[in-house]
PDB file of C-alpha atoms and ligand atoms in Angstrom:
ATOM      1  CA  MET A   1       0.000   0.000   0.000  1.00 77.00           C
ATOM      2  CA  LYS A   2       1.320   3.437  -0.964  1.00 96.00           C
ATOM      3  CA  ARG A   3       1.061   6.118   1.721  1.00 98.00           C
ATOM      4  CA  ALA A   4       1.385   9.854   1.117  1.00 98.00           C
ATOM      5  CA  ILE A   5       1.259  12.903   3.353  1.00 98.00           C
ATOM      6  CA  ILE A   6       0.273  16.247   1.834  1.00 98.00           C
ATOM      7  CA  ILE A   7       0.645  19.458   3.819  1.00 98.00           C
ATOM      8  CA  GLY A   8      -1.465  22.258   2.328  1.00 98.00           C
ATOM      9  CA  ALA A   9      -4.241  20.100   0.887  1.00 98.00           C
ATOM     10  CA  THR A  10      -7.182  22.232   2.016  1.00 98.00           C
ATOM     11  CA  SER A  11      -7.245  24.080  -1.329  1.00 97.00           C
ATOM     12  CA  GLY A  12      -5.450  24.733  -4.587  1.00 97.00           C
ATOM     13  CA  ILE A  13      -2.625  22.654  -5.993  1.00 98.00           C
ATOM     14  CA  GLY A  14      -2.148  20.426  -2.929  1.00 98.00           C
ATOM     15  CA  GLN A  15      -5.816  19.474  -2.973  1.00 98.00           C
ATOM     16  CA  GLU A  16      -5.703  18.639  -6.690  1.00 98.00           C
ATOM     17  CA  VAL A  17      -2.679  16.387  -6.201  1.00 98.00           C
ATOM     18  CA  ALA A  18      -4.493  14.713  -3.291  1.00 98.00           C
ATOM     19  CA  LYS A  19      -7.454  13.915  -5.572  1.00 98.00           C
ATOM     20  CA  CYS A  20      -5.118  12.400  -8.193  1.00 98.00           C
ATOM     21  CA  LEU A  21      -3.379  10.205  -5.608  1.00 98.00           C
ATOM     22  CA  LEU A  22      -6.760   9.013  -4.316  1.00 98.00           C
ATOM     23  CA  LEU A  23      -7.705   7.880  -7.839  1.00 97.00           C
ATOM     24  CA  GLU A  24      -4.394   5.992  -8.004  1.00 97.00           C
ATOM     25  CA  GLY A  25      -5.310   4.132  -4.792  1.00 97.00           C
ATOM     26  CA  TRP A  26      -2.974   5.863  -2.333  1.00 98.00           C
ATOM     27  CA  GLN A  27      -3.727   6.116   1.383  1.00 98.00           C
ATOM     28  CA  ILE A  28      -3.247   9.781   2.194  1.00 98.00           C
ATOM     29  CA  GLY A  29      -2.878  12.002   5.212  1.00 98.00           C
ATOM     30  CA  ILE A  30      -3.788  15.619   4.583  1.00 98.00           C
ATOM     31  CA  ALA A  31      -3.106  18.733   6.629  1.00 98.00           C
ATOM     32  CA  GLY A  32      -3.715  22.456   6.721  1.00 98.00           C
ATOM     33  CA  ARG A  33      -5.133  24.973   9.167  1.00 98.00           C
ATOM     34  CA  ARG A  34      -8.787  24.703   8.068  1.00 98.00           C
ATOM     35  CA  GLN A  35     -10.474  21.754   9.779  1.00 98.00           C
ATOM     36  CA  SER A  36     -13.721  22.104   7.780  1.00 98.00           C
ATOM     37  CA  ALA A  37     -11.878  21.950   4.435  1.00 98.00           C
ATOM     38  CA  LEU A  38     -10.021  18.833   5.594  1.00 98.00           C
ATOM     39  CA  GLU A  39     -13.298  17.186   6.627  1.00 98.00           C
ATOM     40  CA  THR A  40     -14.929  18.058   3.295  1.00 98.00           C
ATOM     41  CA  LEU A  41     -12.166  16.308   1.364  1.00 97.00           C
ATOM     42  CA  GLN A  42     -12.178  13.373   3.779  1.00 98.00           C
ATOM     43  CA  ARG A  43     -15.856  12.758   3.016  1.00 97.00           C
ATOM     44  CA  VAL A  44     -14.876  12.060  -0.625  1.00 95.00           C
ATOM     45  CA  ALA A  45     -13.002   8.884   0.382  1.00 97.00           C
ATOM     46  CA  PRO A  46     -13.180   8.289   4.150  1.00 97.00           C
ATOM     47  CA  ASP A  47     -11.399   4.908   3.928  1.00 97.00           C
ATOM     48  CA  GLN A  48      -8.408   6.433   2.177  1.00 98.00           C
ATOM     49  CA  ILE A  49      -7.977   9.740   4.013  1.00 98.00           C
ATOM     50  CA  GLU A  50      -6.695  10.736   7.458  1.00 98.00           C
ATOM     51  CA  ILE A  51      -6.713  14.385   8.486  1.00 98.00           C
ATOM     52  CA  GLN A  52      -4.789  16.622  10.868  1.00 98.00           C
ATOM     53  CA  THR A  53      -5.029  20.347  11.390  1.00 98.00           C
ATOM     54  CA  LEU A  54      -1.688  22.056  11.753  1.00 98.00           C
ATOM     55  CA  ASP A  55      -0.132  25.454  11.254  1.00 98.00           C
ATOM     56  CA  VAL A  56       3.396  25.153   9.849  1.00 98.00           C
ATOM     57  CA  THR A  57       4.421  28.388  11.585  1.00 98.00           C
ATOM     58  CA  GLN A  58       3.759  26.892  15.032  1.00 98.00           C
ATOM     59  CA  GLU A  59       6.265  24.832  16.984  1.00 97.00           C
ATOM     60  CA  ASP A  60       3.841  21.948  17.502  1.00 98.00           C
ATOM     61  CA  ALA A  61       3.526  21.406  13.720  1.00 98.00           C
ATOM     62  CA  ALA A  62       6.379  18.880  13.683  1.00 98.00           C
ATOM     63  CA  GLU A  63       4.704  16.796  16.375  1.00 98.00           C
ATOM     64  CA  LYS A  64       1.366  17.040  14.547  1.00 98.00           C
ATOM     65  CA  LEU A  65       2.989  15.894  11.314  1.00 98.00           C
ATOM     66  CA  ASN A  66       4.317  12.817  13.120  1.00 98.00           C
ATOM     67  CA  ILE A  67       0.838  12.166  14.538  1.00 98.00           C
ATOM     68  CA  LEU A  68      -0.581  12.301  10.996  1.00 98.00           C
ATOM     69  CA  ILE A  69       2.100   9.902   9.721  1.00 98.00           C
ATOM     70  CA  ASN A  70       1.109   7.471  12.496  1.00 98.00           C
ATOM     71  CA  LYS A  71      -2.587   7.802  11.636  1.00 98.00           C
ATOM     72  CA  VAL A  72      -1.803   6.789   8.040  1.00 98.00           C
ATOM     73  CA  GLY A  73       0.453   3.963   9.222  1.00 98.00           C
ATOM     74  CA  GLY A  74       3.673   5.305   7.718  1.00 98.00           C
ATOM     75  CA  MET A  75       4.825   7.496   4.843  1.00 98.00           C
ATOM     76  CA  ASP A  76       6.321   6.698   1.438  1.00 98.00           C
ATOM     77  CA  LEU A  77       5.748  10.113  -0.136  1.00 98.00           C
ATOM     78  CA  PHE A  78       5.805  13.527   1.524  1.00 98.00           C
ATOM     79  CA  LEU A  79       4.516  16.550  -0.392  1.00 98.00           C
ATOM     80  CA  LEU A  80       4.692  20.073   0.997  1.00 98.00           C
ATOM     81  CA  SER A  81       2.266  22.390  -0.777  1.00 98.00           C
ATOM     82  CA  SER A  82       1.556  24.882   2.008  1.00 98.00           C
ATOM     83  CA  GLY A  83       2.702  28.374   1.196  1.00 98.00           C
ATOM     84  CA  ILE A  84       1.613  31.990   0.994  1.00 98.00           C
ATOM     85  CA  GLY A  85       2.558  34.795  -1.350  1.00 96.00           C
ATOM     86  CA  PHE A  86       1.663  38.423  -1.964  1.00 96.00           C
ATOM     87  CA  GLN A  87       2.636  41.310  -4.157  1.00 95.00           C
ATOM     88  CA  ASN A  88       4.121  43.828  -1.769  1.00 96.00           C
ATOM     89  CA  MET A  89       5.757  46.775  -3.476  1.00 95.00           C
ATOM     90  CA  LYS A  90       5.159  48.923  -0.376  1.00 97.00           C
ATOM     91  CA  LEU A  91       7.236  46.455   1.634  1.00 98.00           C
ATOM     92  CA  ASP A  92       4.613  46.087   4.349  1.00 98.00           C
ATOM     93  CA  MET A  93       6.838  44.539   7.007  1.00 98.00           C
ATOM     94  CA  GLU A  94       4.226  42.162   8.429  1.00 98.00           C
ATOM     95  CA  VAL A  95       3.483  40.762   4.962  1.00 98.00           C
ATOM     96  CA  GLU A  96       7.179  40.146   4.301  1.00 98.00           C
ATOM     97  CA  LEU A  97       7.757  38.545   7.701  1.00 98.00           C
ATOM     98  CA  ASN A  98       4.608  36.400   7.529  1.00 98.00           C
ATOM     99  CA  THR A  99       5.697  35.097   4.155  1.00 98.00           C
ATOM    100  CA  ALA A 100       9.084  34.174   5.605  1.00 98.00           C
ATOM    101  CA  ARG A 101       7.448  32.513   8.637  1.00 98.00           C
ATOM    102  CA  THR A 102       5.356  30.247   6.413  1.00 98.00           C
ATOM    103  CA  ASN A 103       7.631  29.673   3.407  1.00 98.00           C
ATOM    104  CA  VAL A 104      10.939  29.501   5.284  1.00 98.00           C
ATOM    105  CA  GLU A 105      10.370  28.681   8.964  1.00 98.00           C
ATOM    106  CA  GLY A 106       7.329  26.465   8.301  1.00 98.00           C
ATOM    107  CA  PHE A 107       9.057  24.912   5.291  1.00 98.00           C
ATOM    108  CA  ILE A 108      12.117  23.935   7.337  1.00 98.00           C
ATOM    109  CA  ARG A 109       9.949  22.564  10.131  1.00 98.00           C
ATOM    110  CA  MET A 110       7.953  20.318   7.795  1.00 98.00           C
ATOM    111  CA  VAL A 111      10.700  19.236   5.423  1.00 98.00           C
ATOM    112  CA  ASP A 112      13.170  18.432   8.225  1.00 98.00           C
ATOM    113  CA  THR A 113      10.536  16.378  10.056  1.00 98.00           C
ATOM    114  CA  ALA A 114       9.883  14.401   6.862  1.00 98.00           C
ATOM    115  CA  PHE A 115      13.637  13.988   6.273  1.00 98.00           C
ATOM    116  CA  ALA A 116      14.082  12.675   9.832  1.00 98.00           C
ATOM    117  CA  TYR A 117      11.241  10.203   9.323  1.00 98.00           C
ATOM    118  CA  PHE A 118      12.769   8.885   6.096  1.00 98.00           C
ATOM    119  CA  ARG A 119      16.236   8.702   7.699  1.00 98.00           C
ATOM    120  CA  LYS A 120      14.814   6.531  10.464  1.00 98.00           C
ATOM    121  CA  ASN A 121      12.628   4.379   8.252  1.00 98.00           C
ATOM    122  CA  GLY A 122      14.859   3.391   5.335  1.00 96.00           C
ATOM    123  CA  GLY A 123      14.117   6.206   2.874  1.00 98.00           C
ATOM    124  CA  GLY A 124      11.255   7.672   0.873  1.00 98.00           C
ATOM    125  CA  HIS A 125      10.256  10.414  -1.534  1.00 98.00           C
ATOM    126  CA  LEU A 126      10.352  14.039  -0.375  1.00 98.00           C
ATOM    127  CA  ALA A 127       8.648  16.557  -2.671  1.00 98.00           C
ATOM    128  CA  VAL A 128       7.890  20.250  -2.384  1.00 98.00           C
ATOM    129  CA  ILE A 129       5.996  22.797  -4.426  1.00 98.00           C
ATOM    130  CA  SER A 130       8.233  25.835  -4.718  1.00 98.00           C
ATOM    131  CA  SER A 131       7.727  28.081  -7.774  1.00 98.00           C
ATOM    132  CA  ILE A 132       9.339  29.567 -10.850  1.00 98.00           C
ATOM    133  CA  ALA A 133       9.291  32.795  -8.782  1.00 97.00           C
ATOM    134  CA  GLY A 134      12.588  31.701  -7.224  1.00 97.00           C
ATOM    135  CA  THR A 135      14.408  32.019 -10.547  1.00 97.00           C
ATOM    136  CA  LYS A 136      15.353  35.672  -9.920  1.00 96.00           C
ATOM    137  CA  GLY A 137      14.357  38.271  -7.318  1.00 96.00           C
ATOM    138  CA  LEU A 138      11.005  39.865  -8.198  1.00 96.00           C
ATOM    139  CA  GLY A 139      10.604  43.525  -7.268  1.00 96.00           C
ATOM    140  CA  VAL A 140       6.815  43.159  -6.957  1.00 95.00           C
ATOM    141  CA  ALA A 141       7.071  40.295  -4.473  1.00 96.00           C
ATOM    142  CA  PRO A 142      10.453  40.353  -2.667  1.00 98.00           C
ATOM    143  CA  ALA A 143       9.672  37.929   0.172  1.00 98.00           C
ATOM    144  CA  TYR A 144       7.766  35.527  -2.056  1.00 98.00           C
ATOM    145  CA  SER A 145      10.482  35.230  -4.697  1.00 98.00           C
ATOM    146  CA  ALA A 146      13.290  35.067  -2.128  1.00 98.00           C
ATOM    147  CA  THR A 147      11.557  32.423  -0.016  1.00 98.00           C
ATOM    148  CA  LYS A 148      10.927  30.307  -3.111  1.00 98.00           C
ATOM    149  CA  ARG A 149      14.621  30.539  -4.014  1.00 98.00           C
ATOM    150  CA  PHE A 150      15.406  29.501  -0.456  1.00 98.00           C
ATOM    151  CA  GLN A 151      13.230  26.414  -0.930  1.00 98.00           C
ATOM    152  CA  ASN A 152      15.040  25.445  -4.148  1.00 98.00           C
ATOM    153  CA  THR A 153      18.422  25.735  -2.443  1.00 98.00           C
ATOM    154  CA  TYR A 154      17.287  23.932   0.707  1.00 98.00           C
ATOM    155  CA  ILE A 155      16.195  20.894  -1.298  1.00 98.00           C
ATOM    156  CA  ASP A 156      19.539  20.903  -3.149  1.00 98.00           C
ATOM    157  CA  ALA A 157      21.239  20.911   0.251  1.00 98.00           C
ATOM    158  CA  LEU A 158      19.125  18.081   1.651  1.00 98.00           C
ATOM    159  CA  GLU A 159      19.824  16.019  -1.447  1.00 98.00           C
ATOM    160  CA  GLN A 160      23.557  16.369  -0.832  1.00 98.00           C
ATOM    161  CA  LEU A 161      23.095  15.601   2.866  1.00 98.00           C
ATOM    162  CA  ALA A 162      21.120  12.461   2.047  1.00 98.00           C
ATOM    163  CA  HIS A 163      23.901  11.376  -0.288  1.00 98.00           C
ATOM    164  CA  LEU A 164      26.566  12.057   2.368  1.00 98.00           C
ATOM    165  CA  GLN A 165      24.607   9.998   4.876  1.00 97.00           C
ATOM    166  CA  LYS A 166      23.865   7.248   2.340  1.00 98.00           C
ATOM    167  CA  LEU A 167      20.124   7.653   2.706  1.00 98.00           C
ATOM    168  CA  LYS A 168      17.684   6.454   0.065  1.00 98.00           C
ATOM    169  CA  ILE A 169      15.660   9.646  -0.181  1.00 98.00           C
ATOM    170  CA  HIS A 170      14.447  10.909  -3.571  1.00 98.00           C
ATOM    171  CA  PHE A 171      13.742  14.619  -3.956  1.00 98.00           C
ATOM    172  CA  THR A 172      11.321  16.455  -6.217  1.00 98.00           C
ATOM    173  CA  ASP A 173      11.195  20.238  -6.504  1.00 98.00           C
ATOM    174  CA  ILE A 174       8.039  21.314  -8.371  1.00 98.00           C
ATOM    175  CA  ARG A 175       8.093  24.822  -9.860  1.00 98.00           C
ATOM    176  CA  PRO A 176       4.771  25.884 -11.401  1.00 98.00           C
ATOM    177  CA  GLY A 177       4.096  29.138 -13.226  1.00 97.00           C
ATOM    178  CA  PHE A 178       0.837  31.025 -12.525  1.00 96.00           C
ATOM    179  CA  VAL A 179      -1.982  28.719 -11.366  1.00 97.00           C
ATOM    180  CA  SER A 180      -5.576  29.760 -10.786  1.00 94.00           C
ATOM    181  CA  THR A 181      -5.909  29.218  -6.999  1.00 94.00           C
ATOM    182  CA  ASP A 182      -6.737  31.259  -3.888  1.00 92.00           C
ATOM    183  CA  LEU A 183      -3.099  32.376  -3.797  1.00 93.00           C
ATOM    184  CA  LEU A 184      -3.629  34.552  -6.883  1.00 91.00           C
ATOM    185  CA  ASN A 185      -7.146  35.592  -5.944  1.00 86.00           C
ATOM    186  CA  ASP A 186      -6.184  39.260  -5.549  1.00 85.00           C
ATOM    187  CA  GLY A 187      -8.050  40.799  -8.467  1.00 85.00           C
ATOM    188  CA  LYS A 188      -4.889  41.225 -10.544  1.00 86.00           C
ATOM    189  CA  HIS A 189      -4.386  39.897 -14.058  1.00 87.00           C
ATOM    190  CA  TYR A 190      -1.939  37.008 -14.398  1.00 91.00           C
ATOM    191  CA  PRO A 191      -0.821  35.919 -17.875  1.00 90.00           C
ATOM    192  CA  MET A 192      -0.530  32.256 -18.931  1.00 94.00           C
ATOM    193  CA  LEU A 193      -2.755  31.212 -16.014  1.00 96.00           C
ATOM    194  CA  MET A 194      -3.081  27.428 -15.652  1.00 97.00           C
ATOM    195  CA  LYS A 195      -5.983  25.410 -14.218  1.00 96.00           C
ATOM    196  CA  ALA A 196      -5.234  23.830 -10.839  1.00 97.00           C
ATOM    197  CA  GLU A 197      -6.719  20.455 -11.923  1.00 98.00           C
ATOM    198  CA  LYS A 198      -4.330  20.222 -14.863  1.00 98.00           C
ATOM    199  CA  VAL A 199      -1.336  21.229 -12.747  1.00 98.00           C
ATOM    200  CA  GLY A 200      -2.366  18.646 -10.129  1.00 98.00           C
ATOM    201  CA  ARG A 201      -2.359  15.885 -12.764  1.00 98.00           C
ATOM    202  CA  HIS A 202       1.017  17.040 -14.081  1.00 98.00           C
ATOM    203  CA  ILE A 203       2.469  16.916 -10.561  1.00 98.00           C
ATOM    204  CA  ALA A 204       1.019  13.455  -9.831  1.00 98.00           C
ATOM    205  CA  ASP A 205       2.659  12.193 -13.008  1.00 98.00           C
ATOM    206  CA  ALA A 206       6.016  13.811 -12.124  1.00 98.00           C
ATOM    207  CA  LEU A 207       5.847  12.241  -8.663  1.00 98.00           C
ATOM    208  CA  LYS A 208       5.176   8.834 -10.162  1.00 97.00           C
ATOM    209  CA  HIS A 209       8.357   9.175 -12.229  1.00 97.00           C
ATOM    210  CA  LYS A 210      10.313  10.648  -9.290  1.00 97.00           C
ATOM    211  CA  ARG A 211      11.432  13.648 -11.375  1.00 98.00           C
ATOM    212  CA  ARG A 212      13.996  15.852  -9.627  1.00 98.00           C
ATOM    213  CA  VAL A 213      13.047  19.361 -10.829  1.00 98.00           C
ATOM    214  CA  VAL A 214       9.741  19.975 -12.578  1.00 98.00           C
ATOM    215  CA  VAL A 215       8.796  23.290 -14.184  1.00 98.00           C
ATOM    216  CA  ILE A 216       5.096  23.414 -15.120  1.00 97.00           C
ATOM    217  CA  ASP A 217       4.163  23.792 -17.944  1.00 95.00           C
ATOM    218  CA  TRP A 218       6.206  23.720 -21.188  1.00 97.00           C
ATOM    219  CA  ARG A 219       5.657  27.450 -21.802  1.00 97.00           C
ATOM    220  CA  TYR A 220       7.158  28.240 -18.412  1.00 97.00           C
ATOM    221  CA  ARG A 221      10.068  25.853 -19.109  1.00 98.00           C
ATOM    222  CA  ILE A 222      10.970  28.000 -22.110  1.00 98.00           C
ATOM    223  CA  LEU A 223      10.447  31.216 -20.114  1.00 96.00           C
ATOM    224  CA  VAL A 224      12.662  30.036 -17.233  1.00 97.00           C
ATOM    225  CA  PHE A 225      15.370  28.895 -19.669  1.00 97.00           C
ATOM    226  CA  PHE A 226      15.736  32.430 -21.058  1.00 96.00           C
ATOM    227  CA  TRP A 227      14.963  34.147 -17.731  1.00 95.00           C
ATOM    228  CA  LYS A 228      18.026  32.536 -16.126  1.00 95.00           C
ATOM    229  CA  MET A 229      20.261  34.023 -18.822  1.00 96.00           C
ATOM    230  CA  ILE A 230      19.203  37.651 -18.305  1.00 96.00           C
ATOM    231  CA  PRO A 231      22.198  39.564 -16.913  1.00 95.00           C
ATOM    232  CA  ARG A 232      21.753  41.509 -13.678  1.00 95.00           C
ATOM    233  CA  TRP A 233      22.128  44.932 -15.325  1.00 96.00           C
ATOM    234  CA  ILE A 234      19.209  44.185 -17.640  1.00 96.00           C
ATOM    235  CA  TRP A 235      17.088  42.355 -15.034  1.00 95.00           C
ATOM    236  CA  LYS A 236      17.051  45.323 -12.657  1.00 93.00           C
ATOM    237  CA  ARG A 237      15.693  47.560 -15.441  1.00 94.00           C
ATOM    238  CA  LEU A 238      12.886  45.223 -16.581  1.00 91.00           C
ATOM    239  CA  PRO A 239       9.384  46.454 -15.670  1.00 82.00           C
ATOM    240  CA  VAL A 240       8.206  43.050 -14.399  1.00 82.00           C
ATOM    241  CA  LYS A 241       4.770  43.583 -12.891  1.00 77.00           C
ATOM    242  CA  THR A 242       1.183  42.426 -13.260  1.00 66.00           C
ATOM    243  CA  ASN A 243      -1.711  44.759 -13.933  1.00 62.00           C
ATOM    244  CA  GLY A 244      -3.867  45.510 -10.909  1.00 57.00           C
TER     245      GLY A 244
HETATM  246  N1  NAP B   1      -0.939  29.599  -7.506  1.00 73.71           N
HETATM  247  C1  NAP B   1       0.207  29.821  -8.143  1.00 73.71           C
HETATM  248  O1  NAP B   1       0.256  30.566  -9.130  1.00 73.71           O
HETATM  249  C2  NAP B   1       1.469  29.169  -7.674  1.00 73.71           C
HETATM  250  C3  NAP B   1       2.570  29.176  -8.536  1.00 73.71           C
HETATM  251  C4  NAP B   1       3.750  28.581  -8.130  1.00 73.71           C
HETATM  252  C5  NAP B   1       3.837  27.998  -6.892  1.00 73.71           C
HETATM  253  N2  NAP B   1       2.753  27.993  -6.050  1.00 73.71           N
HETATM  254  C6  NAP B   1       2.912  27.399  -4.727  1.00 73.71           C
HETATM  255  O2  NAP B   1       2.004  26.334  -4.595  1.00 73.71           O
HETATM  256  C7  NAP B   1       1.750  26.119  -3.214  1.00 73.71           C
HETATM  257  C8  NAP B   1       0.242  25.961  -3.022  1.00 73.71           C
HETATM  258  O3  NAP B   1      -0.392  27.192  -3.299  1.00 73.71           O
HETATM  259  P1  NAP B   1      -1.783  27.290  -4.064  1.00 73.71           P
HETATM  260  O4  NAP B   1      -1.565  28.082  -5.269  1.00 73.71           O
HETATM  261  O5  NAP B   1      -2.396  25.953  -4.180  1.00 73.71           O
HETATM  262  O6  NAP B   1      -2.583  28.256  -3.060  1.00 73.71           O
HETATM  263  P2  NAP B   1      -3.732  27.970  -1.999  1.00 73.71           P
HETATM  264  O7  NAP B   1      -4.941  27.426  -2.663  1.00 73.71           O
HETATM  265  O8  NAP B   1      -3.835  29.245  -1.240  1.00 73.71           O
HETATM  266  O9  NAP B   1      -3.122  26.814  -1.070  1.00 73.71           O
HETATM  267  C9  NAP B   1      -2.212  27.080  -0.056  1.00 73.71           C
HETATM  268  C10 NAP B   1      -2.250  25.932   0.925  1.00 73.71           C
HETATM  269  O10 NAP B   1      -1.276  26.215   1.942  1.00 73.71           O
HETATM  270  C11 NAP B   1      -1.874  26.020   3.197  1.00 73.71           C
HETATM  271  N3  NAP B   1      -1.247  26.888   4.191  1.00 73.71           N
HETATM  272  C12 NAP B   1      -0.985  28.210   4.096  1.00 73.71           C
HETATM  273  N4  NAP B   1      -0.439  28.657   5.230  1.00 73.71           N
HETATM  274  C13 NAP B   1      -0.348  27.578   6.063  1.00 73.71           C
HETATM  275  C14 NAP B   1       0.116  27.394   7.385  1.00 73.71           C
HETATM  276  N5  NAP B   1       0.612  28.412   8.104  1.00 73.71           N
HETATM  277  N6  NAP B   1       0.067  26.156   7.914  1.00 73.71           N
HETATM  278  C15 NAP B   1      -0.438  25.131   7.214  1.00 73.71           C
HETATM  279  N7  NAP B   1      -0.884  25.225   5.963  1.00 73.71           N
HETATM  280  C16 NAP B   1      -0.852  26.448   5.397  1.00 73.71           C
HETATM  281  C17 NAP B   1      -3.348  26.375   2.999  1.00 73.71           C
HETATM  282  O11 NAP B   1      -4.135  25.727   3.968  1.00 73.71           O
HETATM  283  P3  NAP B   1      -4.893  26.462   5.181  1.00 73.71           P
HETATM  284  O12 NAP B   1      -5.262  27.833   4.732  1.00 73.71           O
HETATM  285  O13 NAP B   1      -6.040  25.559   5.468  1.00 73.71           O
HETATM  286  O14 NAP B   1      -3.878  26.462   6.286  1.00 73.71           O
HETATM  287  C18 NAP B   1      -3.596  25.781   1.617  1.00 73.71           C
HETATM  288  O15 NAP B   1      -3.939  24.427   1.718  1.00 73.71           O
HETATM  289  C19 NAP B   1       2.351  27.318  -2.473  1.00 73.71           C
HETATM  290  O16 NAP B   1       3.572  26.933  -1.885  1.00 73.71           O
HETATM  291  C20 NAP B   1       2.595  28.317  -3.574  1.00 73.71           C
HETATM  292  O17 NAP B   1       3.667  29.188  -3.294  1.00 73.71           O
HETATM  293  C21 NAP B   1       1.567  28.560  -6.424  1.00 73.71           C
END
């Protein structure tokens, strides 16, 4: 029996991946802060789903993740989808710090707990949803783009650590472009917007094949390829912003 844990499955991309894994017969444990959203999804397949509320920014989240793993009876795949992001050109300090608390502090808490579980239990598959936003610093969303870059680098580091310690842990870093979810529900226009269902299916397929880095979709793969090559002196002058 295949067992997966998904943190951030109460909406958006994480929830879509959860639905795909259910169709493939996985036992899943899902988490997020919203109890009612967890219960709604659980009603879809009560025999296959365990739930646990947790807030990744709180210290007890690691313990709650371990409780969820026990409820499911173990973990073969861990997927972290929880995250927040905002445009913040005014540099509202609380917005920047909250983003760091969730996408950096919460990320470390969850990913390290999963790593420790796999270290103790003979290995597994550790996957995260970061973003293409980590490719270069975005002036419209400093904390979001920087925290996503942090996530990319952290997974690179854990992969090397796993190798050093001879652990059988596979890593997947999923980097979508714009997806139509609550995260972008701010009334602004986002180009090349993808449907969450389609992105969820793409991710489930990439997980099945244990891909290491996945940029979704092909249009964004081309964009990121050229984006990486833009020299700093040009990048700082580019008017990269969405229309409000
Ligand atoms: N939408 C995009 O365009 C896009 C593009 C690239 C990458 N991503 C990334 O994809 C991931 C999922 O985002 P989404 O687009 O699916 O947005 P979403 O629908 O807003 O989902 C975010 C998920 O994160 C959970 N979450 C947020 N803060 C949390 C906390 N403190 N503790 C526990 N769970 C928390 C939410 O659950 P609760 O509210 O119930 O806690 C929710 O399940 C994020 O990491 C995001 O950065 C999104």
